[in-house]
Short mmCIF file of C-alpha atoms and ligand atoms in Angstrom, two decimals:
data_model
loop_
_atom_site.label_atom_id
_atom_site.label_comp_id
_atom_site.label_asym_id
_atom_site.label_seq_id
_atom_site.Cartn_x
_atom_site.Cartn_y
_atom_site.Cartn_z
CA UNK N 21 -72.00 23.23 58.41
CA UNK N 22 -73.38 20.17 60.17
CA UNK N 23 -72.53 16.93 58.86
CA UNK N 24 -74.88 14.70 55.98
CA UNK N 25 -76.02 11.51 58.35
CA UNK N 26 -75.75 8.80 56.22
CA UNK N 27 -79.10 6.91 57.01
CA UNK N 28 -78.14 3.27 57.49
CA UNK N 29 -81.83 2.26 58.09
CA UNK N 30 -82.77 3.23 54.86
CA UNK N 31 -79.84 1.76 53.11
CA UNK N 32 -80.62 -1.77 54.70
CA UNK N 33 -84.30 -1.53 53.72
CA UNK N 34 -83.02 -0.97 50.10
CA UNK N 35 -80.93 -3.77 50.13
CA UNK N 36 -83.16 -6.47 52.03
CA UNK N 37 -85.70 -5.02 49.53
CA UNK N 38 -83.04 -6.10 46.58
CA UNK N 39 -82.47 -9.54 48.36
CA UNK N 40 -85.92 -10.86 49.26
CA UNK N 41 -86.78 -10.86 44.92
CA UNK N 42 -83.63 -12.72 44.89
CA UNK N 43 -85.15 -14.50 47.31
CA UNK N 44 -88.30 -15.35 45.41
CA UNK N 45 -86.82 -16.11 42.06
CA UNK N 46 -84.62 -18.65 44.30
CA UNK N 47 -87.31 -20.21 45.78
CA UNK N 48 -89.42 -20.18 42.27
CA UNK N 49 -86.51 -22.39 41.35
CA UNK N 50 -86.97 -25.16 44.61
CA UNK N 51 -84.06 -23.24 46.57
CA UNK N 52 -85.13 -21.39 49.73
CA UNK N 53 -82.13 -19.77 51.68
CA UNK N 54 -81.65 -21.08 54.57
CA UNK N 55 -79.60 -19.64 57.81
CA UNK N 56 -79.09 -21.52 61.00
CA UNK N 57 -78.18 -19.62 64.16
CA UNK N 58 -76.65 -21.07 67.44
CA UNK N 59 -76.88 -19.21 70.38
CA UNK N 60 -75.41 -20.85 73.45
CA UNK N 61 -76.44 -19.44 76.95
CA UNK N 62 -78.60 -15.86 78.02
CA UNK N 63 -76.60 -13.22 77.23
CA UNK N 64 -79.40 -10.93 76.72
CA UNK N 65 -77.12 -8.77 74.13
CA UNK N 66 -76.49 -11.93 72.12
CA UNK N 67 -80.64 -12.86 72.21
CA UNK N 68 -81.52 -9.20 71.17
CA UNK N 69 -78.83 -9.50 67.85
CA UNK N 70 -80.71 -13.40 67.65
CA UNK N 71 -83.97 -11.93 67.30
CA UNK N 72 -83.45 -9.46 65.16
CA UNK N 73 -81.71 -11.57 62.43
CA UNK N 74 -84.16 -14.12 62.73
CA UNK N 75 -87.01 -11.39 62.39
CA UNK N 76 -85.00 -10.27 59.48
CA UNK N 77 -84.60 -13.20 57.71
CA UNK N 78 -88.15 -13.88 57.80
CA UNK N 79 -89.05 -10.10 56.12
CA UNK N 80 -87.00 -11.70 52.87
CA UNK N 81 -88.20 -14.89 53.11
CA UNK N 82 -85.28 -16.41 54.18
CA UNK N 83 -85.19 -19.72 56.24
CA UNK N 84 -83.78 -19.62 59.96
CA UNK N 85 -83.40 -22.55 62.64
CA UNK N 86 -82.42 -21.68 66.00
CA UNK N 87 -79.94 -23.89 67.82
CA UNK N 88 -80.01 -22.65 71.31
CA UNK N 89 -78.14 -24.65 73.48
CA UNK N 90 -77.63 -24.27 77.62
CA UNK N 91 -74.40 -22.26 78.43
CA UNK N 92 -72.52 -25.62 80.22
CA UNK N 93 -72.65 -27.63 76.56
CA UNK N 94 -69.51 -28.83 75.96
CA UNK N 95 -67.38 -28.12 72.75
CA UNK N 96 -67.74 -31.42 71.64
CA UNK N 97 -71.11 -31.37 71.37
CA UNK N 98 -71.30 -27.84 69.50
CA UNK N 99 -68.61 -29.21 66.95
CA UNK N 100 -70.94 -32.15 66.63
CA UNK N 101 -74.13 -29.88 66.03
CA UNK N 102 -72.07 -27.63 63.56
CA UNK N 103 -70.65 -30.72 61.69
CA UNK N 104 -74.41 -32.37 61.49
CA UNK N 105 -75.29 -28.65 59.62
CA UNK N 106 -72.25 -28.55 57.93
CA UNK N 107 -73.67 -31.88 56.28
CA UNK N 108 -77.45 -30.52 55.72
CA UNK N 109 -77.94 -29.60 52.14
CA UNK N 110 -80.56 -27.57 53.10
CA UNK N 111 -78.81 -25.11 55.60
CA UNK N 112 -76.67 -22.55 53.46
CA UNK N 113 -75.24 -20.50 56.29
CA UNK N 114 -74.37 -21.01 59.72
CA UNK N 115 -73.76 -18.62 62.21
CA UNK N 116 -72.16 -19.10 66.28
CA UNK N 117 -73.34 -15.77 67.71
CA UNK N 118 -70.34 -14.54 69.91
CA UNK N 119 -69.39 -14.30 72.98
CA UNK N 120 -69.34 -18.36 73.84
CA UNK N 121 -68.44 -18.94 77.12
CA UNK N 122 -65.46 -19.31 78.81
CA UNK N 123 -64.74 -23.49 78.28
CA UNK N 124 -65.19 -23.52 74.60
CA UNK N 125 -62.42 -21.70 72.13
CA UNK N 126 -64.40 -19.64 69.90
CA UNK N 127 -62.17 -20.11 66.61
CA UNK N 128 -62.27 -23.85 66.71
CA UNK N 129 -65.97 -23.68 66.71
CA UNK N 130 -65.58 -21.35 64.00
CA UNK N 131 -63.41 -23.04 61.78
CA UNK N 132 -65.33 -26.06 62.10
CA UNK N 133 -67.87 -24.46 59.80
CA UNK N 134 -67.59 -25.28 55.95
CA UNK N 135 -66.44 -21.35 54.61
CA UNK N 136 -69.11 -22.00 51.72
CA UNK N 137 -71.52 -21.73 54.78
CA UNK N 138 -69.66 -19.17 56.98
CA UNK N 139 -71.72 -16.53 56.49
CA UNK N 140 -70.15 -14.12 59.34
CA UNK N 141 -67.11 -14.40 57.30
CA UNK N 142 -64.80 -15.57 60.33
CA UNK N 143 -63.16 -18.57 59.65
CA UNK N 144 -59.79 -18.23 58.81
CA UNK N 145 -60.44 -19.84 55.37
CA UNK N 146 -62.34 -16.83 54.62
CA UNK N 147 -59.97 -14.68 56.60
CA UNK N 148 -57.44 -15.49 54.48
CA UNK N 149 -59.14 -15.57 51.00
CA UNK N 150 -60.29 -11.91 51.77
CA UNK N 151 -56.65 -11.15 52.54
CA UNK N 152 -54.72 -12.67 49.59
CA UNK N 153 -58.06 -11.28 47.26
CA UNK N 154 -59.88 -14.11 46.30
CA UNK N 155 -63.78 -14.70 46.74
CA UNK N 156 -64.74 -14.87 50.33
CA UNK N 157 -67.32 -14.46 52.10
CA UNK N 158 -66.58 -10.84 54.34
CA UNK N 159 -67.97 -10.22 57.32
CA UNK N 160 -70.67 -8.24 57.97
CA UNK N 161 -70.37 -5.22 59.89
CA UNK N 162 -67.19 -4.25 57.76
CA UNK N 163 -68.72 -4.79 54.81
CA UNK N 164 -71.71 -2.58 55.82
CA UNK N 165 -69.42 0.08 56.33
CA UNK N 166 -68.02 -0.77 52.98
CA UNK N 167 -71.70 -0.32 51.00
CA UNK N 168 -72.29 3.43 53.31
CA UNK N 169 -68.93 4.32 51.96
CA UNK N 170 -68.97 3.34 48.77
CA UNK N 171 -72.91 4.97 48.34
CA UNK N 172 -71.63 8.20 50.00
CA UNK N 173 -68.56 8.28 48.55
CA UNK N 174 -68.57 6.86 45.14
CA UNK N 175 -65.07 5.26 44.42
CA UNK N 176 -63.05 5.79 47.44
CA UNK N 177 -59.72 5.39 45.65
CA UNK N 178 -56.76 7.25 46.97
CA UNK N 179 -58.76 8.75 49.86
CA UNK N 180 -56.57 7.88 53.40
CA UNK N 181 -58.54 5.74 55.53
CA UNK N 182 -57.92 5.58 59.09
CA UNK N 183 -59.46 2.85 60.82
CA UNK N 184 -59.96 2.62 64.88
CA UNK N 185 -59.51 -0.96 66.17
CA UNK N 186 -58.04 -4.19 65.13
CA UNK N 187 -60.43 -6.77 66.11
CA UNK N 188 -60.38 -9.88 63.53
CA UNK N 189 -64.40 -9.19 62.99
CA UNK N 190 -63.99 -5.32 62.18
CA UNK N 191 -60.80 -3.92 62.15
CA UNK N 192 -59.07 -5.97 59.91
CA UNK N 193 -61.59 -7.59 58.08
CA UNK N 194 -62.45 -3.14 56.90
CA UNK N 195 -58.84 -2.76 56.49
CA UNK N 196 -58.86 -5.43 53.78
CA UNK N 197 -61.94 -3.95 52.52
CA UNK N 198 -60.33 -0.63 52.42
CA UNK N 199 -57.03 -1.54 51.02
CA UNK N 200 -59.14 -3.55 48.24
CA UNK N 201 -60.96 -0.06 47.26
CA UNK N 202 -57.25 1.22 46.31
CA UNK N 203 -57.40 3.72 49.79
CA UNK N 204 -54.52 4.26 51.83
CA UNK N 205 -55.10 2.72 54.75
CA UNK N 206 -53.64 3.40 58.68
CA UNK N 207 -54.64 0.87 60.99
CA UNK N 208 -54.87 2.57 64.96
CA UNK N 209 -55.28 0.62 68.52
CA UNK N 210 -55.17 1.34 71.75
CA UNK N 211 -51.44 1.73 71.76
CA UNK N 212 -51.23 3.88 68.71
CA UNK N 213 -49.39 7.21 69.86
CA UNK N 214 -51.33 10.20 69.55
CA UNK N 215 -54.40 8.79 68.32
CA UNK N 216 -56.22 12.08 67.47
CA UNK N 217 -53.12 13.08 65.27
CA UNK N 218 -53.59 10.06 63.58
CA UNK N 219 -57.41 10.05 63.51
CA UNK N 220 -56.74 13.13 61.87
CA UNK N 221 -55.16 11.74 58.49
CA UNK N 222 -58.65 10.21 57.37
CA UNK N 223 -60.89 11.65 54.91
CA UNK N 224 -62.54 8.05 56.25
CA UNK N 225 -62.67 7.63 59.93
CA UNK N 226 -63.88 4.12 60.59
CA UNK N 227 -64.26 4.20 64.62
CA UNK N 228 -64.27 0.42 66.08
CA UNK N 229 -62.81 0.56 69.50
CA UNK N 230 -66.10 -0.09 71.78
CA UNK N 231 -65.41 2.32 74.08
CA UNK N 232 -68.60 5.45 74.43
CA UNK N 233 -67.65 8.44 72.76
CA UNK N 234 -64.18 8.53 72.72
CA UNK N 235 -63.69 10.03 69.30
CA UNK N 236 -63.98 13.59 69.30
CA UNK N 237 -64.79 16.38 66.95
CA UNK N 238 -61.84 17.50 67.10
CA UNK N 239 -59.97 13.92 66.04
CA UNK N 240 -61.53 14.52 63.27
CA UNK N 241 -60.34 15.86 59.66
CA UNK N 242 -62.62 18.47 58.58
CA UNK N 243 -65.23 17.10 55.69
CA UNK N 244 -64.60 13.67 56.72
CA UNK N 245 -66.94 11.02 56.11
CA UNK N 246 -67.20 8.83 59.93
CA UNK N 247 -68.13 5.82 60.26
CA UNK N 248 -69.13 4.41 63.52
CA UNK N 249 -69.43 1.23 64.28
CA UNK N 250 -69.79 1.40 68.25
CA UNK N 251 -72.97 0.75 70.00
CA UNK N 252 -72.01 1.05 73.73
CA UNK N 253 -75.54 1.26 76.24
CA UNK N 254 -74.72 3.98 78.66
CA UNK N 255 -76.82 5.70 81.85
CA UNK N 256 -78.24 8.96 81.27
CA UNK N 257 -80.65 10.77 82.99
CA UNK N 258 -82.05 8.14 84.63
CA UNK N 259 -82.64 5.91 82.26
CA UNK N 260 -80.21 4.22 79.34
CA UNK N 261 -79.58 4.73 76.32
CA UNK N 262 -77.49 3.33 72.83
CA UNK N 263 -74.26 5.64 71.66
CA UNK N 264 -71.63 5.13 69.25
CA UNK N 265 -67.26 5.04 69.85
CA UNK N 266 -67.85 8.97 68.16
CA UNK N 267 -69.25 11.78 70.08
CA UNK N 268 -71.86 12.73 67.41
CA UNK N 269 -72.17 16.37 68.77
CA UNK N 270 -69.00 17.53 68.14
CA UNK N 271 -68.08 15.23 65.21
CA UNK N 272 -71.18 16.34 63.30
CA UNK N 273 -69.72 20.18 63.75
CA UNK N 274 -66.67 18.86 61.59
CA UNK N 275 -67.51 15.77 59.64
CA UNK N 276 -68.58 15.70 55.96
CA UNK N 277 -71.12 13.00 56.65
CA UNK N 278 -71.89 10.48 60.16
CA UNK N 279 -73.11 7.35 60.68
CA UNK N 280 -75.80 7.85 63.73
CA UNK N 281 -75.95 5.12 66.67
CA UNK N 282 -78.84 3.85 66.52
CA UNK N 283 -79.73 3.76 62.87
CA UNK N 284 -76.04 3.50 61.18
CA UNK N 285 -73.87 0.49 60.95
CA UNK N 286 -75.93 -1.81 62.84
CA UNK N 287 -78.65 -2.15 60.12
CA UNK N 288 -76.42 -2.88 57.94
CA UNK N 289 -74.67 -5.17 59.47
CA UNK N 290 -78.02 -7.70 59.33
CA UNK N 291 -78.71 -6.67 55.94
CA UNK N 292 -75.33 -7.99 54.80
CA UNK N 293 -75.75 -11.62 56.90
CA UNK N 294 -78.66 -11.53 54.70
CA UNK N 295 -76.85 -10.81 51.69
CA UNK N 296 -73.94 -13.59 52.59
CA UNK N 297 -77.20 -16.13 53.12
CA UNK N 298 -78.42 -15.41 49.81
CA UNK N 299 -74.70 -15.50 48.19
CA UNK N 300 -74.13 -18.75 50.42
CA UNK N 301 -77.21 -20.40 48.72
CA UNK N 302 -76.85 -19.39 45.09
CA UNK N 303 -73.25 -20.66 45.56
CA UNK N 304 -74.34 -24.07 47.21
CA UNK N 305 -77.38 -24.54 44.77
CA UNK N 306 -75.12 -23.40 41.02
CA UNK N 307 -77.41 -20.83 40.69
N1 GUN E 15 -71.32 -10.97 68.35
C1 GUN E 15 -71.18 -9.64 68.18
N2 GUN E 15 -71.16 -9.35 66.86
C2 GUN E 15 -71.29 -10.51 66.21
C3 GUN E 15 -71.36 -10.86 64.83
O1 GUN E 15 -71.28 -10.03 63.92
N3 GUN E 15 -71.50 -12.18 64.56
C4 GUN E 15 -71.58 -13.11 65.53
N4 GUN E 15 -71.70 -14.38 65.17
N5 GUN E 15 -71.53 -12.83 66.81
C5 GUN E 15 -71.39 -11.54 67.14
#
């Protein structure tokens, strides 16, 4: 039977529906969210993500300045700019979109942001608070993945979770997650020894590993829910065209339920910076 696909559209509209009357009654009380975004150079990947949270934030009536700066600034002068917002009582979240370029080290720009305003959830204050289980603020594509799972799933304790990649904004940020939701939980990389034997263990597949298709139906444990979090632009036929680190055509013949790429993960992932802006201000404001 083919798999469920677990619509991740439709699960972000729900939620940014959920946020923006949090929204409202926030602002009804003098507090409107407020999110600023620094992008540093062209990356065109970078300014599509930019757009969309910024178009995003304005659905839910959330606030968002744009720091765009030229790719040669210098490190000083982003800690500068993020210590200036760290100080603005009106900006609740700040976000550095990543990459940065090549002169600037991407943690300390990072961990120069107050965690009550790190709404990606990367600095290692939140890092760490997510780790030893106390309030943090998660990061978002993980805990994205998280709310699919959890809606598809119900609880997810016990289940064996097997999760593809160990990248500090995914990997182990969802292994946390997992590991929080009582599963039993198998982190894989690229030097993980037979990876589809391992794959295999998961009754959740979370596939993180940015590399096109490379998970296979027949990686996969049969009834599995599969999460993918890869969007990797390919050519095809001329032309190009978005696909996920799962091969949806033969995963969906085994599966239980699939995230598709488009329309999966990557919703959710802006609905959740959305959710962390909200959290950030109600947090910030006592309310
Ligand atoms: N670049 C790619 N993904 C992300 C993300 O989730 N947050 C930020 N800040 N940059 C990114």
């Amino acid at each position: 039977m083919a798999a469920v696909r677990i619509d991740g559209k439709a699960h972000a509209d729900e939620l940014c529906a959920r946020l923006a009357k949090e929204v409202a009654e926030l602002a009804a009380k003098g507090v409107v969210p407020a999110i600023a975004v620094i992008l540093v150079g062209e990356d065109p990947a970078s300014q599509v993500y930019v757009r969309n949270k910024v178009r995003r934030a304005a659905e839910l009536g959330i606030r968002s300045l744009e720091h765009r700066l030229p790719v040669s600034v210098s490190q000083e002068a982003l800690l500068e700019l993020v210590d200036r917002l760290n100080r603005d009582a009106e900006v609740h979240g700040i976000l550095v979109q990543l990459p940065l370029p090549e002169h600037v080290d991407p943690q300390a720009v990072i961990d120069a942001i107050r965690p009550e305003k790190d709404v990606d959830g990367f600095t290692v204050q939140n890092a760490g608070r997510l780790a030893v289980g106390q309030p943090a603020l998660v990061p978002c594509t993980p805990l994205g993945c998280l709310m699919l799972l959890k809606a598809h799933l119900g609880s997810l304790e016990g289940l064996e979770a097997v999760v593809v990649g160990r990248s500090n904004i995914v990997g182990k940020p969802m292994a946390q997650l997992l590991l929080r939701e009582n599963c039993t939980v198998t982190i894989a990389h690229s030097k993980t020894r037979d990876l589809p034997r391992v794959c295999r263990r998961g009754d959740i597949l979370v596939a993180a590993v940015g590399r096109p298709r490379f998970i296979r139906g027949d990686w996969i444990k049969p009834g599995a829910t599969v999460i993918d979090v890869g969007i990797n632009r390919i050519s095809e036929g001329g032309g190009s065209r978005l696909v996920g680190d799962v091969d949806e055509a033969s995963a969906a013949r085994v599966a239980g339920a699939i995230t598709p790429v488009p329309g999966g993960v990557g919703p959710m992932t802006i609905a959740c910076l959305m959710y962390n802006t909200v959290a950030a201000a109600r947090a910030q404001s006592g309310l």
